[in-house]
mmCIF file of C-alpha atoms in Angstrom:
data_model
loop_
_atom_site.group_PDB
_atom_site.id
_atom_site.type_symbol
_atom_site.label_atom_id
_atom_site.label_comp_id
_atom_site.label_asym_id
_atom_site.label_seq_id
_atom_site.Cartn_x
_atom_site.Cartn_y
_atom_site.Cartn_z
ATOM 1 C CA UNK A 1 -146.349 45.018 -19.868
ATOM 2 C CA UNK A 2 -149.982 45.869 -22.513
ATOM 3 C CA UNK A 3 -152.192 43.383 -20.045
ATOM 4 C CA UNK A 4 -150.044 44.984 -17.097
ATOM 5 C CA UNK A 5 -149.926 40.963 -15.721
ATOM 6 C CA UNK A 6 -147.281 38.451 -14.551
ATOM 7 C CA UNK A 7 -146.030 35.445 -16.584
ATOM 8 C CA UNK A 8 -146.955 32.604 -13.558
ATOM 9 C CA UNK A 9 -150.720 34.674 -14.316
ATOM 10 C CA UNK A 10 -150.719 34.742 -18.275
ATOM 11 C CA UNK A 11 -149.945 30.444 -17.902
ATOM 12 C CA UNK A 12 -152.416 29.758 -15.610
ATOM 13 C CA UNK A 13 -154.757 32.166 -17.228
ATOM 14 C CA UNK A 14 -153.518 30.584 -21.028
ATOM 15 C CA UNK A 15 -153.820 26.861 -19.249
ATOM 16 C CA UNK A 16 -157.406 27.403 -18.098
ATOM 17 C CA UNK A 17 -158.208 29.130 -21.376
ATOM 18 C CA UNK A 18 -158.058 25.746 -23.034
ATOM 19 C CA UNK A 19 -159.470 24.130 -20.356
ATOM 20 C CA UNK A 20 -163.278 26.501 -20.342
ATOM 21 C CA UNK A 21 -164.654 23.787 -18.119
ATOM 22 C CA UNK A 22 -161.769 24.187 -15.080
ATOM 23 C CA UNK A 23 -158.711 22.458 -13.869
ATOM 24 C CA UNK A 24 -158.063 21.072 -9.829
ATOM 25 C CA UNK A 25 -155.588 22.702 -8.234
ATOM 26 C CA UNK A 26 -153.653 19.432 -8.336
ATOM 27 C CA UNK A 27 -153.661 19.294 -12.440
ATOM 28 C CA UNK A 28 -152.982 23.281 -13.101
ATOM 29 C CA UNK A 29 -149.943 22.559 -10.942
ATOM 30 C CA UNK A 30 -148.872 19.698 -12.217
ATOM 31 C CA UNK A 31 -149.401 21.183 -15.837
ATOM 32 C CA UNK A 32 -147.405 23.766 -15.554
ATOM 33 C CA UNK A 33 -145.050 22.518 -13.379
ATOM 34 C CA UNK A 34 -145.188 24.544 -10.310
ATOM 35 C CA UNK A 35 -145.663 23.730 -6.849
ATOM 36 C CA UNK A 36 -149.225 23.515 -5.599
ATOM 37 C CA UNK A 37 -148.127 26.998 -3.945
ATOM 38 C CA UNK A 38 -147.236 28.707 -6.025
ATOM 39 C CA UNK A 39 -150.088 27.882 -8.259
ATOM 40 C CA UNK A 40 -152.132 28.673 -5.028
ATOM 41 C CA UNK A 41 -150.951 32.069 -4.588
ATOM 42 C CA UNK A 42 -150.905 33.148 -8.656
ATOM 43 C CA UNK A 43 -154.702 31.936 -8.248
ATOM 44 C CA UNK A 44 -155.905 33.815 -5.203
ATOM 45 C CA UNK A 45 -155.003 36.569 -6.786
ATOM 46 C CA UNK A 46 -156.008 36.000 -10.053
ATOM 47 C CA UNK A 47 -159.543 35.619 -8.054
ATOM 48 C CA UNK A 48 -159.601 38.749 -6.007
ATOM 49 C CA UNK A 49 -159.072 40.545 -9.389
ATOM 50 C CA UNK A 50 -162.180 38.417 -10.855
ATOM 51 C CA UNK A 51 -160.490 37.020 -13.386
ATOM 52 C CA UNK A 52 -160.953 33.169 -12.012
ATOM 53 C CA UNK A 53 -163.346 31.448 -10.189
ATOM 54 C CA UNK A 54 -162.789 28.660 -7.282
ATOM 55 C CA UNK A 55 -165.087 26.262 -6.822
ATOM 56 C CA UNK A 56 -165.161 23.223 -4.210
ATOM 57 C CA UNK A 57 -165.181 19.681 -6.071
ATOM 58 C CA UNK A 58 -168.201 17.398 -5.490
ATOM 59 C CA UNK A 59 -166.907 14.276 -3.198
ATOM 60 C CA UNK A 60 -163.073 15.692 -2.520
ATOM 61 C CA UNK A 61 -163.412 17.994 0.422
ATOM 62 C CA UNK A 62 -159.627 18.350 -0.191
ATOM 63 C CA UNK A 63 -160.161 19.485 -4.383
ATOM 64 C CA UNK A 64 -160.676 22.776 -5.720
ATOM 65 C CA UNK A 65 -161.449 23.507 -9.531
ATOM 66 C CA UNK A 66 -160.149 27.284 -10.849
ATOM 67 C CA UNK A 67 -162.019 28.423 -14.313
ATOM 68 C CA UNK A 68 -161.636 31.445 -15.720
ATOM 69 C CA UNK A 69 -164.447 33.774 -15.375
ATOM 70 C CA UNK A 70 -165.685 36.193 -18.258
ATOM 71 C CA UNK A 71 -163.436 38.874 -17.243
ATOM 72 C CA UNK A 72 -160.367 36.046 -17.292
ATOM 73 C CA UNK A 73 -161.470 34.988 -20.732
ATOM 74 C CA UNK A 74 -161.560 38.779 -21.935
#
């Protein structure tokens, strides 16, 4: 309540905080034991709020790397 967030958003941000270099969306999904679709929706919301950045993975057009932004770390 203090940070006005949901548990899924917090879980993703906590996982990313432990991996400053970022995680592929598929790895994030696997770590959190949720579907890729669930992760995608929450990551899109976090991205819109400026808390994460999503970048393509070199050499794999299907994969995306997610990392916390400075605001997300704060």
